[in-house]
Every structure is written in C-alpha cells, then in structure tokens.
C-alpha cells in the first residue's frame, strides 16, 4: 500500500484546468475515499504563464514533458491535450514506463484505441476514459460494470451537447441552423471550428467507444454511418412537431441477428420520449439490456468541471487498484482481449426504419400520386402526408411519413423522385425516425 | 486466479428467480466479461417444488441452508430472502466462512448495515447491494465510484415504483388514492400489504443507504423524516397542476452547512423538471455534485430481471475482485471505515422550503384575511392563492402557495389555523415544494 498516489497532468486547457481544480479543491474528500492522498505533483503545458485561477505550489506547472514522463514517482498520467499524434505518444511512453493513463480523448480512442489498449495490456496498466463519453455521466462504468450482467440490446443517445444546443435553439427560437450555430459559438457552446460536433463525428467517436465496450468487439469507425445536422431546417423541425416529434442528433447502436447496427444521424423521436426532454448542452444515453430493460443516464456532456469529474473518478478508480495491486481488474476493453470476438457492423442499406421525407414539389394536380407511385413501386408504404401552403404553380413542401421501409429501397426511390424534374424542384430531405428511441 | 467462481443463492422468490435466470441465460457473455465462468452451484429455498420456469441441473435446488453455508467451494452467496433476522444470520454466517455477499435487502442494510459492514471488514469480504436502490439502475456504483470525485450537494429521487405508479394513476385517471392503490395491487405493482411502499418507509431505507455512501456517515433511520402518500388527494393533484406542478413521493438529501437534510415525503415539483417526467413504476435519482453538476439516472426500480441485473452485476464485480485478490477494494461503506465521520442529520424543523397548503374553510367573507393573518404573524408570506367553487356557507378549499418559510413556523401556524373552528372545518393539508428537484 502506498501512502500517497502521485498524479501528472498533461494539457492545462479547459478540461485540464477543471481536473486540476477538482484534485486541489476536493483533495480532502478524495483522500478520505481512497484512504491516502492523491497528489497533483506535476502539470505540463506549453503555456506556463496564463492565469487559470489555480493556486499551484511552485514547480508544479512546467513545459517539461520528458521530466514528467521520466519521473519515477508519478503513478498516473492524465492526458488532456487532445488530438492524435502527441497524445498517443504521451500515452504509449507513459505506459511503457509502467504509468497508468486517464484520458478524455474520444477521437484518439475511437481511431487508435486498439493500439492503446494492446499497449496497456502489455504494460499491465490501467487506462481510464470515463470522460471520453457524456462528460460527467458515468456511462463507461455502467457499460463495463453496472450493466455487466446484460446482453446489450441497444444504446441510443444524445452524445453531443453542441449539436443538441443548436437543435434546441432552432426549435425554441424558430431559427435556421446557421443562426443557432452562430449563437452557440457566441455563448461558448460551439468551437470556432465546429466540424466534429455538427457533422456528427464527435458522436460517432463516442458511439464507437460504447459499441466496442458493450459488445466486446473492435470497431472500425469507417463502418459507422454518420450524418450531421447541417441540413436540418427550421421547416423540418416545424413539420416534426406536427407529427408530435422532435429532431435530435442521435447515436444509435442495436444488436440485430448477431450483427450490430451503428449509426449517427438527425433523428425524429416522439415528443414524450425521455430523450426528447433532453435539451441544450445536456447529453443522455439510453441503454436497453436484456435483463435490466431500459436505463437512461442524463447529465452535462461537456464543460471543465463535469468532464473533470469523470477524469478524477477514473484517477480514484486507478488509485484504488494501485492500493490493491489490482490494475487491469476491469480491462479497458471491458471484455479481456482474449474474450473479444469481432461483430459485424451492419451496412446502412440493411437498415429498416420509418422515414420522414420532405419533397419540394411544384404545386400542381397529380404530384402526390406520382411520388406515391414511385414509393409504392419500391415497396414503401405511406403512413401520412402533409400538403400545405397551396400556391398554384409554385414550389411547396410535400411531407411524407412512411411505414417501416428498407434504407436501400428508400434511397433508390429518392433517386428516382429527385430525377422527376417536371415536379420536383430540389433534392428531397430525408430524416430517419426512431420508434424505440425512448 | 480461479478457473471458475461458484455462487450460492438463498431465496428463490421473484428477484431470486430473475437472478438465477440471468446467471443461467447470460452465462456465456458473463463468462466472457469475467474471463472465467460463474457457476450457480446451489440454490436454497423452503419451497423446492414450485415450477419457476428455470432449467436447473438436479441437486442445485434444495432447502439445505447449512449445506450451502458450509460448502467450502462456494465463493459468493446471494441473499434474497428479505426481512431482518434470517437474512442477517445468513449474511453473518456466510461472511464468517469467508464468503462474499450480494443482497437486495435495503431494509436490513438501512437498519443493521453497520453490523453487516463491520463483519465484512473483519472477514475481508465484499458486500454488494446495487440491487437495494433503484432496481437495475447503477446508482450505488455511481455514488461510490463514478461520481467519487465530487462532494455530494444533493440527492433527490423517485425511489419507490409502487408509490410512483399510484401517484401517476391518480393524475392520469383522476382517481383517489384508494382506487389507484387497488389498481396497482391488481396489476401486481403493489403488494397485498403495501405499507412500506405507500408510507415512504421503503424510500427512507433507500435514501438512508445513499446518504451513508455519499457523505461517508452512519445514518440512523429514525433521524430521517418520513411521510407517505396515503393522504394525497385527487383534489391536491388537480390544484398542483394549476400551479404547473405534479406530486411525487421524493427522497431528498442535501448538504447544508455541514449537516445533511434528509427527508421522504410527497412533494410538488415543476411539470418540466426531469423527475416530473418519470411515471409509472420507473425510478429516477437526480444527483448534484459540486464538480459534475446534475446527473440523473433513470430506469425500472423493481421487477425480477431489472433487480436481478443489479444483483448479477455485483456478483461480476466481486468475481473480478476475487480473481485479482482485491476484495474490499471499494469498501461497502464507500469510504473506508476509519475515514467515516458522522454527519448531523438536520432536524425537520430546521427545514426551509415553499409550501402548498389546502385549508378547508367555510365560504364566508374574511376567511382568507384571518388565515393570511396567522401566516403573516409567523413570518410566512404568501406567493399565491386559489379560491374556487364558491358555495356560500359551505366548506370550500382555500389553496395557498407560500414563499420559502421555515417548517417550524409553518407547523406552528397550521396548529393555530386548524384550531380556528369557526372557519376551518378539517385539518389543513400541507405538501412541501421542491424548487431544485429538477
């Protein structure tokens, strides 16, 4: 048993600062929980001058990365620099020195996780990444421990606070995407370059990590269908509400005859479902297990302190392992490496679900019949139709809600419909509907 | 490392059957997670003849409790008989033989937890009780591990599915308590003797366990104010909705100047708060941590398989500890015994909150002024008043919503009001309002 566990932190940005603050300000309660103090001994950042509101003993903050990596007294290294190359090098170097790792780097884990986890197994060290999904929400632990008795039926969630904030604003303020994005940037909820958030890539990374843990399989992010929210319009959000639905950017994984459906896209869900109530920057993950039924975890998906909370909970977990010499007790892959078996990710064209279609058509007799004819020809049956704002000879939206249909048929039908240039004036908007996305 | 972990199960009722089913049907995925199989070797129940739909190898089910307790090959004993005496004896005997314990017995843990945890520490064994709170919801693990970086600010939750089902039915069907209770019993959501559920005692047990873990303190259940839902009327539920609120049976714990407020009672919460959306037999626990902000966990709070899911997740957890000789890695008290410090539970009279009051008054001029006078005299200011259904000379409800006031003042004022027999015809109904019960 050590009388103190020493921590090194690399990257003193937003989350790094939040993490340091928690380790310093909650030092007493954390020491009581672990039984010994956790000492934030070294912090490394390129910028050692900016005042981040932390009271650090002198000598703690430096730009000396090798000094940290080679300090034999450091037990756990927290990597919060983000990105791929340097972050991965820091992790591999640290593990090679027998140090445990905590990170919030979803992009790195989703893309290079297999390398990191293999290195951790070789070195016999722990890798904690609760902070990589859902900010402070303890979802990683729930998948690997709290719900470990279950076969995972599905994971459906709002995994990106920026996208959810934008969609919430579009609904509440009746705004278009660009306006809400600009507001989110002004409010600090979206970055200057919001690509990863609005294109669904951040959600993809998180979904890939969860699928990997829940099903005990490596996941190639290229196999996961990903569509962002850039093309969602205020018009679609309004029509959705006429159907009693809201538009959310969801990550969806579902076990399906031995394969896993995994996809990220704007999705229509029922107004009364729990996920529909999740607004602004909040995240929520809805898990269905064969035994537990449905469980939902909800909380702030980002931010210095919520994410720092998850980082420090991993540090505590690893410290408890160190004290009992039980590192690797729960492998970072949830299933031990030799117990994993690759599961097929179902190609998107095999999906069947309901669809919302918005065709922009010339307002003339017979248009609905032509479009319905194409859909019917491809075996797609219509549940309901909205035709509004009749302006003879002009372009008007024709909204179609289908019954369950196959993605392959719907895409083929849409190609045909979009080519009907005599009646259709713009490419048709498609939004998938999630019936079980409670 | 063992090549197999052997399990004994005592009590094959509803949850016991669900637990056995999961251990049998998910045997393969559980073995893959742990790395070795978990073998359900012995089940003990007084009734060995009823068909529970389980396919058990012959010899597994018997009524031979000593045979189980003395079987040296058994590593983990699952106690699911409930009640105090026999259950406690089974646990203490099993621990004395070096066996680990998993239980769903909230009543026993809330009342005799300290004895159980002391015995576990002496024996160096684990005690898992995720199933004791919130059915399959991984809330115990979240308090002890996932949110361990935080000082707990508050825990507010719907902790009893039976009471929540009854209140939901009362609202949706516009029914009185007795009618909804009878329906709940007919639907199998309430027991023949529903005392613990409707009187708030079950919620009290769960809240006491959570307070103990979150704050690292022993809790005497007698210190926790508890009021059931028997006196909630359809009338109050209707008036609540006029204020944009719903009535829920909440367990509430909140850190307050070094003491902890802990109480269970029917509570008015805002219609739009996440807890207000939790209906029927679902439970939800809303935790606020100083770092993480607010986190909510939601799921089925009871039932064979959801509760069995939590039981088996504890078995998996303990099996992982056995394989790494790390038993006691996280103490069942969350904080190691020598790191706990008793925290004062705030007496109820120190509470300040908002109050809903329903006075049944004679419909005559000056009544409101008299009642408002008494409230004002005790420093209680009124936020709004509803007087409806004027029937001269008859008894009508006078609804008063107060600003924040002290429980002591409100109780004193109500005594005075109830004695005004010339205008008040029944004891006044009081329901506390939770502003932060999001």
PDB file of N, CA and C in Angstrom, chain A residues 51-89:
ATOM      1  N   UNK A  51      -2.964  32.893 -16.339  1.00  0.00           N
ATOM      2  CA  UNK A  51      -3.584  32.642 -15.036  1.00  0.00           C
ATOM      3  C   UNK A  51      -4.891  31.882 -15.247  1.00  0.00           C
ATOM      4  N   UNK A  52      -4.939  30.678 -14.731  1.00  0.00           N
ATOM      5  CA  UNK A  52      -6.153  29.865 -14.882  1.00  0.00           C
ATOM      6  C   UNK A  52      -6.953  29.797 -13.588  1.00  0.00           C
ATOM      7  N   UNK A  53      -6.613  30.636 -12.639  1.00  0.00           N
ATOM      8  CA  UNK A  53      -7.365  30.655 -11.399  1.00  0.00           C
ATOM      9  C   UNK A  53      -7.024  29.505 -10.463  1.00  0.00           C
ATOM     10  N   UNK A  54      -5.882  28.861 -10.718  1.00  0.00           N
ATOM     11  CA  UNK A  54      -5.467  27.752  -9.846  1.00  0.00           C
ATOM     12  C   UNK A  54      -4.376  28.221  -8.901  1.00  0.00           C
ATOM     13  N   UNK A  55      -4.397  27.757  -7.674  1.00  0.00           N
ATOM     14  CA  UNK A  55      -3.304  28.025  -6.746  1.00  0.00           C
ATOM     15  C   UNK A  55      -2.412  26.795  -6.702  1.00  0.00           C
ATOM     16  N   UNK A  56      -1.305  26.873  -7.453  1.00  0.00           N
ATOM     17  CA  UNK A  56      -0.411  25.713  -7.546  1.00  0.00           C
ATOM     18  C   UNK A  56       0.873  25.986  -6.787  1.00  0.00           C
ATOM     19  N   UNK A  57       1.384  25.007  -6.046  1.00  0.00           N
ATOM     20  CA  UNK A  57       2.715  25.160  -5.434  1.00  0.00           C
ATOM     21  C   UNK A  57       3.736  25.402  -6.538  1.00  0.00           C
ATOM     22  N   UNK A  58       4.757  26.176  -6.255  1.00  0.00           N
ATOM     23  CA  UNK A  58       5.716  26.490  -7.316  1.00  0.00           C
ATOM     24  C   UNK A  58       6.435  25.213  -7.746  1.00  0.00           C
ATOM     25  N   UNK A  59       6.736  25.169  -9.039  1.00  0.00           N
ATOM     26  CA  UNK A  59       7.403  23.987  -9.577  1.00  0.00           C
ATOM     27  C   UNK A  59       6.449  22.938 -10.115  1.00  0.00           C
ATOM     28  N   UNK A  60       5.164  23.046  -9.791  1.00  0.00           N
ATOM     29  CA  UNK A  60       4.218  22.032 -10.288  1.00  0.00           C
ATOM     30  C   UNK A  60       3.995  22.189 -11.785  1.00  0.00           C
ATOM     31  N   UNK A  61       3.766  23.433 -12.235  1.00  0.00           N
ATOM     32  CA  UNK A  61       3.489  23.672 -13.654  1.00  0.00           C
ATOM     33  C   UNK A  61       4.777  23.946 -14.420  1.00  0.00           C
ATOM     34  N   UNK A  62       4.992  23.179 -15.478  1.00  0.00           N
ATOM     35  CA  UNK A  62       6.159  23.413 -16.329  1.00  0.00           C
ATOM     36  C   UNK A  62       5.820  22.985 -17.751  1.00  0.00           C
ATOM     37  N   UNK A  63       6.761  23.198 -18.658  1.00  0.00           N
ATOM     38  CA  UNK A  63       6.559  22.702 -20.017  1.00  0.00           C
ATOM     39  C   UNK A  63       7.432  21.476 -20.264  1.00  0.00           C
ATOM     40  N   UNK A  64       7.900  20.876 -19.195  1.00  0.00           N
ATOM     41  CA  UNK A  64       8.877  19.787 -19.290  1.00  0.00           C
ATOM     42  C   UNK A  64       8.193  18.419 -19.371  1.00  0.00           C
ATOM     43  N   UNK A  65       7.780  18.038 -20.580  1.00  0.00           N
ATOM     44  CA  UNK A  65       7.087  16.766 -20.755  1.00  0.00           C
ATOM     45  C   UNK A  65       7.981  15.562 -20.431  1.00  0.00           C
ATOM     46  N   UNK A  66       9.233  15.535 -20.956  1.00  0.00           N
ATOM     47  CA  UNK A  66      10.085  14.383 -20.616  1.00  0.00           C
ATOM     48  C   UNK A  66      10.297  14.259 -19.105  1.00  0.00           C
ATOM     49  N   UNK A  67      10.414  15.422 -18.436  1.00  0.00           N
ATOM     50  CA  UNK A  67      10.588  15.400 -16.980  1.00  0.00           C
ATOM     51  C   UNK A  67       9.447  14.675 -16.297  1.00  0.00           C
ATOM     52  N   UNK A  68       8.226  14.910 -16.802  1.00  0.00           N
ATOM     53  CA  UNK A  68       7.062  14.225 -16.233  1.00  0.00           C
ATOM     54  C   UNK A  68       7.098  12.733 -16.556  1.00  0.00           C
ATOM     55  N   UNK A  69       7.322  12.436 -17.846  1.00  0.00           N
ATOM     56  CA  UNK A  69       7.276  11.023 -18.263  1.00  0.00           C
ATOM     57  C   UNK A  69       8.344  10.189 -17.563  1.00  0.00           C
ATOM     58  N   UNK A  70       9.487  10.834 -17.269  1.00  0.00           N
ATOM     59  CA  UNK A  70      10.586  10.088 -16.661  1.00  0.00           C
ATOM     60  C   UNK A  70      10.621  10.177 -15.150  1.00  0.00           C
ATOM     61  N   UNK A  71       9.646  10.860 -14.550  1.00  0.00           N
ATOM     62  CA  UNK A  71       9.629  10.970 -13.087  1.00  0.00           C
ATOM     63  C   UNK A  71       9.101   9.660 -12.503  1.00  0.00           C
ATOM     64  N   UNK A  72       9.969   8.891 -11.854  1.00  0.00           N
ATOM     65  CA  UNK A  72       9.550   7.561 -11.396  1.00  0.00           C
ATOM     66  C   UNK A  72       8.508   7.617 -10.279  1.00  0.00           C
ATOM     67  N   UNK A  73       8.329   8.797  -9.668  1.00  0.00           N
ATOM     68  CA  UNK A  73       7.361   8.860  -8.562  1.00  0.00           C
ATOM     69  C   UNK A  73       5.923   9.022  -9.056  1.00  0.00           C
ATOM     70  N   UNK A  74       5.769   9.352 -10.338  1.00  0.00           N
ATOM     71  CA  UNK A  74       4.414   9.572 -10.871  1.00  0.00           C
ATOM     72  C   UNK A  74       3.747   8.222 -11.164  1.00  0.00           C
ATOM     73  N   UNK A  75       2.558   8.028 -10.574  1.00  0.00           N
ATOM     74  CA  UNK A  75       1.845   6.762 -10.766  1.00  0.00           C
ATOM     75  C   UNK A  75       0.851   6.828 -11.921  1.00  0.00           C
ATOM     76  N   UNK A  76       0.190   7.972 -12.065  1.00  0.00           N
ATOM     77  CA  UNK A  76      -0.898   8.089 -13.034  1.00  0.00           C
ATOM     78  C   UNK A  76      -0.688   9.350 -13.866  1.00  0.00           C
ATOM     79  N   UNK A  77      -0.791   9.222 -15.181  1.00  0.00           N
ATOM     80  CA  UNK A  77      -0.684  10.400 -16.050  1.00  0.00           C
ATOM     81  C   UNK A  77      -2.040  10.665 -16.705  1.00  0.00           C
ATOM     82  N   UNK A  78      -2.491  11.907 -16.573  1.00  0.00           N
ATOM     83  CA  UNK A  78      -3.745  12.335 -17.189  1.00  0.00           C
ATOM     84  C   UNK A  78      -3.407  13.057 -18.489  1.00  0.00           C
ATOM     85  N   UNK A  79      -3.903  12.518 -19.595  1.00  0.00           N
ATOM     86  CA  UNK A  79      -3.625  13.121 -20.911  1.00  0.00           C
ATOM     87  C   UNK A  79      -4.832  13.937 -21.325  1.00  0.00           C
ATOM     88  N   UNK A  80      -4.664  15.266 -21.405  1.00  0.00           N
ATOM     89  CA  UNK A  80      -5.782  16.119 -21.814  1.00  0.00           C
ATOM     90  C   UNK A  80      -5.360  17.125 -22.878  1.00  0.00           C
ATOM     91  N   UNK A  81      -4.414  16.696 -23.746  1.00  0.00           N
ATOM     92  CA  UNK A  81      -4.016  17.620 -24.799  1.00  0.00           C
ATOM     93  C   UNK A  81      -4.890  17.446 -26.035  1.00  0.00           C
ATOM     94  N   UNK A  82      -5.525  16.299 -26.179  1.00  0.00           N
ATOM     95  CA  UNK A  82      -6.380  16.079 -27.351  1.00  0.00           C
ATOM     96  C   UNK A  82      -5.560  15.822 -28.600  1.00  0.00           C
ATOM     97  N   UNK A  83      -6.253  15.586 -29.713  1.00  0.00           N
ATOM     98  CA  UNK A  83      -5.569  15.308 -30.972  1.00  0.00           C
ATOM     99  C   UNK A  83      -5.008  13.897 -30.995  1.00  0.00           C
ATOM    100  N   UNK A  84      -4.348  13.580 -32.109  1.00  0.00           N
ATOM    101  CA  UNK A  84      -3.923  12.194 -32.282  1.00  0.00           C
ATOM    102  C   UNK A  84      -2.455  11.946 -31.937  1.00  0.00           C
ATOM    103  N   UNK A  85      -1.539  12.697 -32.566  1.00  0.00           N
ATOM    104  CA  UNK A  85      -0.148  12.264 -32.558  1.00  0.00           C
ATOM    105  C   UNK A  85       0.545  12.396 -31.215  1.00  0.00           C
ATOM    106  N   UNK A  86       0.618  13.645 -30.712  1.00  0.00           N
ATOM    107  CA  UNK A  86       1.324  13.848 -29.451  1.00  0.00           C
ATOM    108  C   UNK A  86       0.644  13.079 -28.326  1.00  0.00           C
ATOM    109  N   UNK A  87      -0.680  13.135 -28.315  1.00  0.00           N
ATOM    110  CA  UNK A  87      -1.422  12.468 -27.245  1.00  0.00           C
ATOM    111  C   UNK A  87      -1.099  10.977 -27.219  1.00  0.00           C
ATOM    112  N   UNK A  88      -1.080  10.381 -28.395  1.00  0.00           N
ATOM    113  CA  UNK A  88      -0.809   8.942 -28.448  1.00  0.00           C
ATOM    114  C   UNK A  88       0.614   8.651 -27.983  1.00  0.00           C
ATOM    115  N   UNK A  89       1.552   9.500 -28.396  1.00  0.00           N
ATOM    116  CA  UNK A  89       2.943   9.293 -27.987  1.00  0.00           C
ATOM    117  C   UNK A  89       3.084   9.414 -26.468  1.00  0.00           C
TER     118      UNK A  89
END
